[in-house]
Amino acid sequence: MQWLSLASLALVAPASGMLRFSCSQLVVDRIDPLVNPGVAPSPHLHQLVGGNALNVSMDPSLDLPAQASCTTCTFTEDFSNYWTAVMYFRARNGTYKRVPTFANQYLEPANGGITVYYIPPYDGRTKVTAFKKGFRMLVGDPTRREDAKDGDSRQLSFRCWDKNFAGEAGAPGTGKDTKTLPSKACAGGIRANHFFPTCWDGQNLDSPDHRSHVAYPTSGSFESGGPCPASHPVKIPQILYEVAWDTRQFNDPNEWPEDGSQPFVFSFGDKTGYGTHADYVFGWQGDALQRAMDANCNVNCPTLRSQSTAAANKCTLQPKVKENIDQWLTELPGGV
Ligand SMILES: *[C@@H]1O[C@H](CO)[C@@H](O)[C@H](O)[C@H]1NC(C)=O
Ligand SMILES: *[C@@H]1O[C@H](CO)[C@@H](O)[C@H](O)[C@H]1NC(C)=O
């Protein structure tokens, strides 16, 4: 974890653990059980990972660990679901091709998917409270096309990788990371970073906008131990999703727009990147996540049961919505 060591250099306190693991692709589907429950097709396409109890609707009362028979995540007590939008490449002739994801740095080859982190405060002392059964939230807003300069916008960014993950080091969102999709071709692909809020109201598992029950620290940052607002006093683990978009096969300058703009577009029709967003439905078994947080776990976490990436890759679901998503398309799925 290159960026942990660099990030911790900037802090006085010693770095604590940072649970980091891969969740292979479960399905790419036009569903959104948080924002559009029961709606299939939902307005835009997502890539979804985690437990196979994923469904078009997911009532908070569901016991996901009991319903699921497998998970695409390394830690097998984690039946949560994690999802983001999907990226497409738009060629000069106007047709779209889906951009796959690839295995992240320092992780075994996963079948694409999302790298998930649960991070306790870096001082290694402050306790976080793991999420409760039925908890869910989101970060980001697919309708955004400019910098809202709010908590969310600080938490969403992109890294333009050189070959073999080289290039800018440091924590996601620092250095040369951008809030917009990179304007030039990235020889090693593009990483999207999504940090969720870290303060909870302590009562509501969800809220109508899926965000009011959580908040950002009032000053400073989670990393620096910034205090939670009185309305949201409970410190929760900092969830980070990293998505490694394999744009490498789309770097031919002859296929890039002649006006000098970049050719990648999210499945909700956003070329800027400001609309990037991520969704979370908690589904850990029992107190497994709390145990992992209390143990300051890293990539290795002896208190948790785990599986190989090869085993995780075998957990898949058929899409609920049958449509073409992988050929050259004349419009994005859903016509957005
Ligand atoms: C998904 O929901 C449908 C309709 O409620 C149900 O029949 C099905 O069993 C559910 N699938 C899973 C994997 O829970
Ligand atoms: C559009 O361009 C892509 C990339 O060059 C190519 O693979 C595809 O066949 C083209 N489609 C049409 C309809 O010309």
Coordinates of C-alpha atoms and ligand atoms in Angstrom, one line a residue:
M1 CA 0.0 0.0 0.0
Q2 CA 2.1 2.7 -1.4
W3 CA -0.2 5.5 -0.5
L4 CA -0.7 4.5 3.1
S5 CA 3.0 4.9 3.9
L6 CA 3.1 8.2 2.1
A7 CA -0.1 9.5 3.6
S8 CA 1.1 8.5 7.1
L9 CA 4.3 10.5 6.7
A10 CA 2.3 13.6 6.7
L11 CA 0.7 12.7 10.0
V12 CA 2.3 12.8 13.4
A13 CA 0.4 9.8 14.7
P14 CA 1.4 6.3 13.6
A15 CA -0.8 4.8 10.9
S16 CA -3.3 2.3 11.9
G17 CA -4.7 -0.6 9.8
M18 CA -6.7 -0.1 6.7
L19 CA -8.8 -3.0 5.6
R20 CA -8.3 -3.3 1.8
F21 CA -9.7 -6.1 -0.4
S22 CA -11.0 -6.9 -3.8
C23 CA -14.6 -7.6 -4.8
S24 CA -14.7 -9.1 -8.3
Q25 CA -17.5 -8.2 -10.7
L26 CA -20.8 -9.9 -9.7
V27 CA -22.9 -8.5 -12.5
V28 CA -23.2 -5.5 -14.8
D29 CA -26.9 -4.6 -14.9
R30 CA -29.4 -1.8 -15.3
I31 CA -30.6 -2.0 -11.7
D32 CA -30.2 0.3 -8.6
P33 CA -31.7 -1.3 -5.5
L34 CA -31.0 1.8 -3.4
V35 CA -32.1 4.7 -5.6
N36 CA -34.6 2.9 -7.9
P37 CA -35.8 -0.2 -5.9
G38 CA -38.0 -2.5 -7.9
V39 CA -37.2 -0.7 -11.2
A40 CA -35.6 -2.9 -13.9
P41 CA -34.4 -1.3 -16.1
S42 CA -33.2 1.5 -14.0
P43 CA -32.1 4.8 -15.8
H44 CA -28.5 3.8 -16.2
L45 CA -26.1 0.9 -16.1
H46 CA -24.1 -0.1 -13.0
Q47 CA -21.3 -2.6 -12.1
L48 CA -22.3 -4.3 -8.9
V49 CA -20.1 -6.5 -6.6
G50 CA -20.4 -8.4 -3.3
G51 CA -22.9 -10.9 -2.1
N52 CA -25.2 -12.7 -4.5
A53 CA -28.4 -11.8 -2.6
L54 CA -28.3 -8.6 -4.7
N55 CA -31.7 -8.0 -6.2
V56 CA -33.8 -5.3 -7.9
S57 CA -35.3 -4.5 -4.5
M58 CA -33.4 -5.0 -1.3
D59 CA -35.6 -4.3 1.8
P60 CA -33.5 -3.2 4.8
S61 CA -35.1 -6.1 6.8
L62 CA -33.4 -8.7 4.5
D63 CA -30.8 -10.8 6.2
L64 CA -28.2 -10.7 3.4
P65 CA -25.7 -13.1 4.9
A66 CA -28.5 -15.7 5.3
Q67 CA -29.9 -15.1 1.7
A68 CA -26.6 -15.1 -0.1
S69 CA -24.7 -18.3 -1.0
C70 CA -21.5 -16.6 -2.2
T71 CA -19.7 -13.3 -2.4
T72 CA -17.2 -11.8 -4.9
C73 CA -15.2 -10.2 -2.0
T74 CA -12.1 -11.6 -0.5
F75 CA -13.5 -11.7 3.0
T76 CA -16.3 -14.3 3.0
E77 CA -18.3 -12.8 5.9
D78 CA -18.9 -9.8 3.7
F79 CA -22.2 -10.1 1.7
S80 CA -22.5 -6.3 1.3
N81 CA -23.2 -4.8 -2.1
Y82 CA -21.1 -2.1 -3.6
W83 CA -21.7 -0.5 -7.0
T84 CA -20.8 2.4 -9.3
A85 CA -21.7 3.5 -12.8
V86 CA -20.0 2.0 -15.8
M87 CA -17.6 3.7 -18.2
Y88 CA -17.9 3.8 -22.0
F89 CA -15.5 4.9 -24.7
R90 CA -17.0 7.0 -27.5
A91 CA -15.1 6.5 -30.8
R92 CA -14.9 9.1 -33.5
N93 CA -17.7 7.5 -35.5
G94 CA -20.0 8.1 -32.5
T95 CA -20.4 4.5 -31.3
Y96 CA -19.8 3.4 -27.7
K97 CA -17.8 0.5 -26.3
R98 CA -17.9 -0.5 -22.6
V99 CA -14.6 0.0 -20.7
P100 CA -13.7 -3.0 -18.6
T101 CA -12.2 -2.9 -15.1
F102 CA -8.9 -4.6 -14.2
A103 CA -7.2 -5.8 -11.1
N104 CA -5.9 -3.1 -8.8
Q105 CA -2.3 -2.7 -7.7
Y106 CA -1.0 -5.3 -5.2
L107 CA -4.1 -7.5 -5.6
E108 CA -4.5 -10.9 -7.2
P109 CA -6.1 -10.8 -10.7
A110 CA -9.7 -10.3 -10.0
N111 CA -12.5 -10.4 -12.6
G112 CA -12.6 -6.7 -12.6
G113 CA -14.8 -5.1 -10.0
I114 CA -14.1 -2.8 -7.1
T115 CA -11.3 -2.5 -4.5
V116 CA -13.0 -1.8 -1.2
Y117 CA -11.4 -0.2 1.9
Y118 CA -12.8 0.2 5.4
I119 CA -10.5 2.7 7.2
P120 CA -10.5 3.6 10.9
P121 CA -9.0 7.0 11.9
Y122 CA -5.3 7.1 11.2
D123 CA -4.4 7.7 14.8
G124 CA -4.9 4.0 15.5
R125 CA -6.8 4.8 18.8
T126 CA -10.1 6.4 18.0
K127 CA -12.7 3.6 17.7
V128 CA -15.2 3.5 14.8
T129 CA -18.6 1.9 15.0
A130 CA -19.3 -0.7 12.3
F131 CA -22.5 -0.3 10.3
K132 CA -25.7 -2.0 11.5
K133 CA -27.8 -4.5 9.5
G134 CA -30.0 -2.6 7.0
F135 CA -27.5 0.3 6.7
R136 CA -27.1 1.9 3.3
M137 CA -25.8 5.2 1.9
L138 CA -24.4 6.8 -1.2
V139 CA -21.9 9.4 -2.2
G140 CA -21.9 11.7 -5.3
D141 CA -24.7 12.8 -7.6
P142 CA -25.2 11.7 -11.2
T143 CA -26.7 15.0 -12.2
R144 CA -23.6 17.0 -11.3
R145 CA -21.6 18.5 -14.2
E146 CA -19.5 21.0 -12.3
D147 CA -17.7 21.3 -9.0
A148 CA -20.2 21.7 -6.2
K149 CA -17.3 22.5 -3.8
D150 CA -19.0 20.5 -1.0
G151 CA -18.0 17.5 1.0
D152 CA -18.9 15.1 -1.7
S153 CA -16.9 16.8 -4.4
R154 CA -13.7 16.7 -2.2
Q155 CA -14.3 12.9 -1.9
L156 CA -14.5 12.0 -5.5
S157 CA -11.5 12.0 -7.9
F158 CA -9.6 10.4 -10.6
R159 CA -6.0 9.3 -11.1
C160 CA -4.3 9.1 -14.5
W161 CA -1.9 6.1 -14.2
D162 CA 1.3 5.7 -16.2
K163 CA 2.2 2.2 -17.2
N164 CA 2.1 -0.5 -14.4
F165 CA 0.5 1.9 -11.8
A166 CA 3.4 4.3 -12.0
G167 CA 2.9 8.0 -11.8
E168 CA 1.6 10.1 -9.0
A169 CA 1.9 8.5 -5.5
G170 CA 0.1 9.6 -2.4
A171 CA -3.4 9.2 -1.1
P172 CA -6.3 9.1 -3.5
G173 CA -7.5 12.7 -4.2
T174 CA -4.1 14.3 -3.5
G175 CA -1.3 15.3 -5.8
K176 CA -2.3 15.4 -9.5
D177 CA -5.5 13.6 -9.0
T178 CA -8.4 15.5 -10.7
K179 CA -12.1 15.9 -10.0
T180 CA -12.7 15.6 -13.7
L181 CA -11.9 12.6 -16.0
P182 CA -8.3 13.0 -17.1
S183 CA -8.0 15.2 -20.2
K184 CA -5.1 13.1 -21.7
A185 CA -4.6 9.4 -22.5
C186 CA -3.5 7.5 -19.4
A187 CA -1.0 4.8 -20.4
G188 CA -1.9 2.6 -17.3
G189 CA -5.6 3.3 -17.1
I190 CA -7.7 5.5 -14.9
R191 CA -8.5 4.9 -11.2
A192 CA -11.7 6.4 -9.8
N193 CA -11.7 7.1 -6.1
H194 CA -14.9 7.4 -4.0
F195 CA -14.8 8.2 -0.3
F196 CA -18.0 7.9 1.7
P197 CA -19.0 10.2 4.6
T198 CA -17.6 9.2 8.0
C199 CA -20.1 10.5 10.6
W200 CA -23.5 8.9 11.3
D201 CA -26.6 10.2 13.2
G202 CA -26.5 7.0 15.2
Q203 CA -30.2 6.2 14.5
N204 CA -31.2 6.0 10.9
L205 CA -30.1 3.2 8.7
D206 CA -31.1 5.2 5.7
S207 CA -32.7 8.5 4.7
P208 CA -34.9 9.5 1.8
D209 CA -31.9 10.9 -0.1
H210 CA -29.7 8.1 1.2
R211 CA -27.2 10.7 2.5
S212 CA -28.8 12.9 5.3
H213 CA -28.2 10.2 7.9
V214 CA -24.4 10.6 7.3
A215 CA -22.1 13.6 7.2
Y216 CA -18.5 14.7 6.9
P217 CA -16.4 16.0 9.8
T218 CA -17.1 19.7 10.7
S219 CA -13.4 20.6 10.3
G220 CA -10.4 19.0 9.1
S221 CA -10.8 15.5 7.6
F222 CA -11.5 12.1 8.7
E223 CA -7.8 11.3 8.2
S224 CA -6.7 14.1 10.4
G225 CA -9.2 13.1 13.1
G226 CA -11.7 16.0 12.4
P227 CA -14.6 16.0 14.8
C228 CA -18.1 14.8 13.7
P229 CA -21.0 17.3 13.9
A230 CA -23.3 17.1 16.9
S231 CA -26.1 16.0 14.7
H232 CA -24.0 13.0 13.4
P233 CA -21.8 12.1 16.4
V234 CA -20.9 8.5 15.6
K235 CA -17.6 7.8 13.8
I236 CA -18.1 5.1 11.2
P237 CA -15.4 3.4 9.1
Q238 CA -14.3 5.4 6.1
I239 CA -15.4 3.4 3.1
L240 CA -13.4 4.0 -0.1
Y241 CA -14.0 2.4 -3.5
E242 CA -11.3 2.3 -6.0
V243 CA -12.3 1.4 -9.6
A244 CA -9.4 0.6 -12.0
W245 CA -10.8 1.4 -15.4
D246 CA -8.9 -0.4 -18.2
T247 CA -8.8 2.4 -20.7
R248 CA -5.5 1.2 -22.1
Q249 CA -7.0 -0.3 -25.2
F250 CA -8.7 3.0 -26.1
N251 CA -5.7 5.3 -26.2
D252 CA -5.3 5.5 -30.0
P253 CA -5.2 9.3 -30.7
N254 CA -6.8 8.7 -34.1
E255 CA -10.0 7.6 -32.3
W256 CA -10.0 10.5 -29.8
P257 CA -12.2 13.5 -30.5
E258 CA -10.7 16.0 -33.0
D259 CA -11.6 18.9 -30.7
G260 CA -9.1 17.8 -28.1
S261 CA -11.6 16.7 -25.5
Q262 CA -11.4 13.2 -23.9
P263 CA -13.6 10.3 -25.1
F264 CA -14.7 8.6 -21.9
V265 CA -18.3 8.9 -20.7
F266 CA -20.1 7.4 -17.8
S267 CA -23.2 5.3 -18.3
F268 CA -25.4 8.2 -17.1
G269 CA -24.1 10.4 -19.9
D270 CA -21.4 12.4 -18.1
K271 CA -18.2 13.2 -19.9
T272 CA -17.0 15.6 -17.1
G273 CA -16.6 13.1 -14.3
Y274 CA -18.3 15.4 -11.8
G275 CA -21.3 13.1 -11.7
T276 CA -19.4 10.1 -10.5
H277 CA -21.2 8.3 -7.6
A278 CA -21.1 5.2 -5.6
D279 CA -23.7 3.2 -3.6
Y280 CA -23.3 0.9 -0.5
V281 CA -25.6 -1.6 1.1
F282 CA -24.1 -3.1 4.3
G283 CA -24.2 -6.9 4.6
W284 CA -21.5 -8.2 6.8
Q285 CA -22.2 -11.2 8.9
G286 CA -22.6 -10.7 12.7
D287 CA -19.9 -8.6 14.2
A288 CA -17.2 -9.5 11.6
L289 CA -16.7 -5.9 10.4
Q290 CA -16.4 -4.5 14.0
R291 CA -13.9 -7.3 14.8
A292 CA -11.8 -6.3 11.8
M293 CA -11.9 -2.6 12.7
D294 CA -11.0 -3.4 16.3
A295 CA -8.1 -5.5 15.1
N296 CA -6.8 -2.7 12.9
C297 CA -6.7 -5.1 10.0
N298 CA -4.9 -4.5 6.8
V299 CA -4.9 -6.7 3.7
N300 CA -4.4 -9.7 5.9
C301 CA -7.0 -10.0 8.6
P302 CA -6.7 -13.2 10.6
T303 CA -10.0 -12.5 12.5
L304 CA -11.9 -12.7 9.2
R305 CA -12.4 -15.8 6.9
S306 CA -11.2 -15.3 3.4
Q307 CA -11.2 -16.9 0.0
S308 CA -8.9 -16.8 -3.0
T309 CA -9.6 -14.3 -5.8
A310 CA -10.1 -17.3 -8.1
A311 CA -12.9 -18.5 -5.8
A312 CA -14.4 -15.0 -5.6
N313 CA -14.4 -14.8 -9.4
K314 CA -16.7 -17.8 -9.6
C315 CA -19.6 -15.9 -7.8
T316 CA -21.7 -14.3 -10.5
L317 CA -25.3 -13.3 -11.2
Q318 CA -27.2 -13.2 -14.5
P319 CA -28.3 -9.6 -15.3
K320 CA -32.0 -9.0 -14.6
V321 CA -32.2 -6.7 -17.6
K322 CA -31.3 -8.5 -20.9
E323 CA -29.8 -6.0 -23.3
N324 CA -26.7 -5.4 -25.3
I325 CA -24.0 -3.7 -23.3
D326 CA -20.8 -5.0 -24.8
Q327 CA -21.0 -4.5 -28.5
W328 CA -20.3 -1.2 -30.3
L329 CA -23.5 0.7 -29.4
T330 CA -25.1 3.6 -31.1
E331 CA -26.4 4.9 -27.8
L332 CA -25.7 4.3 -24.1
P333 CA -28.0 1.6 -22.5
G334 CA -31.2 3.5 -21.5
G335 CA -30.6 6.1 -24.1
V336 CA -29.1 8.6 -21.7
Ligands
LIG1 C1 -35.2 -11.4 -6.0 O1 -36.5 -10.9 -5.9 C2 -37.4 -11.8 -6.5 C3 -38.8 -11.1 -6.5 O2 -39.1 -10.6 -5.2 C4 -37.4 -13.1 -5.8 O3 -38.3 -14.0 -6.4 C5 -36.0 -13.7 -5.9 O4 -36.0 -14.9 -5.2 C6 -35.0 -12.8 -5.3 N1 -33.7 -13.3 -5.6 C7 -32.8 -13.4 -4.6 C8 -31.4 -13.9 -5.1 O5 -33.0 -13.1 -3.5
LIG2 C1 -16.8 2.7 -35.1 O1 -15.4 2.8 -34.7 C2 -14.9 1.6 -34.0 C3 -13.5 2.0 -33.5 O2 -12.7 2.2 -34.6 C4 -15.0 0.4 -34.8 O3 -14.5 -0.7 -34.1 C5 -16.5 0.2 -35.2 O4 -16.6 -0.9 -36.1 C6 -17.0 1.4 -35.9 N1 -18.4 1.3 -36.1 C7 -19.0 1.6 -37.2 C8 -20.5 1.4 -37.3 O5 -18.4 2.1 -38.2

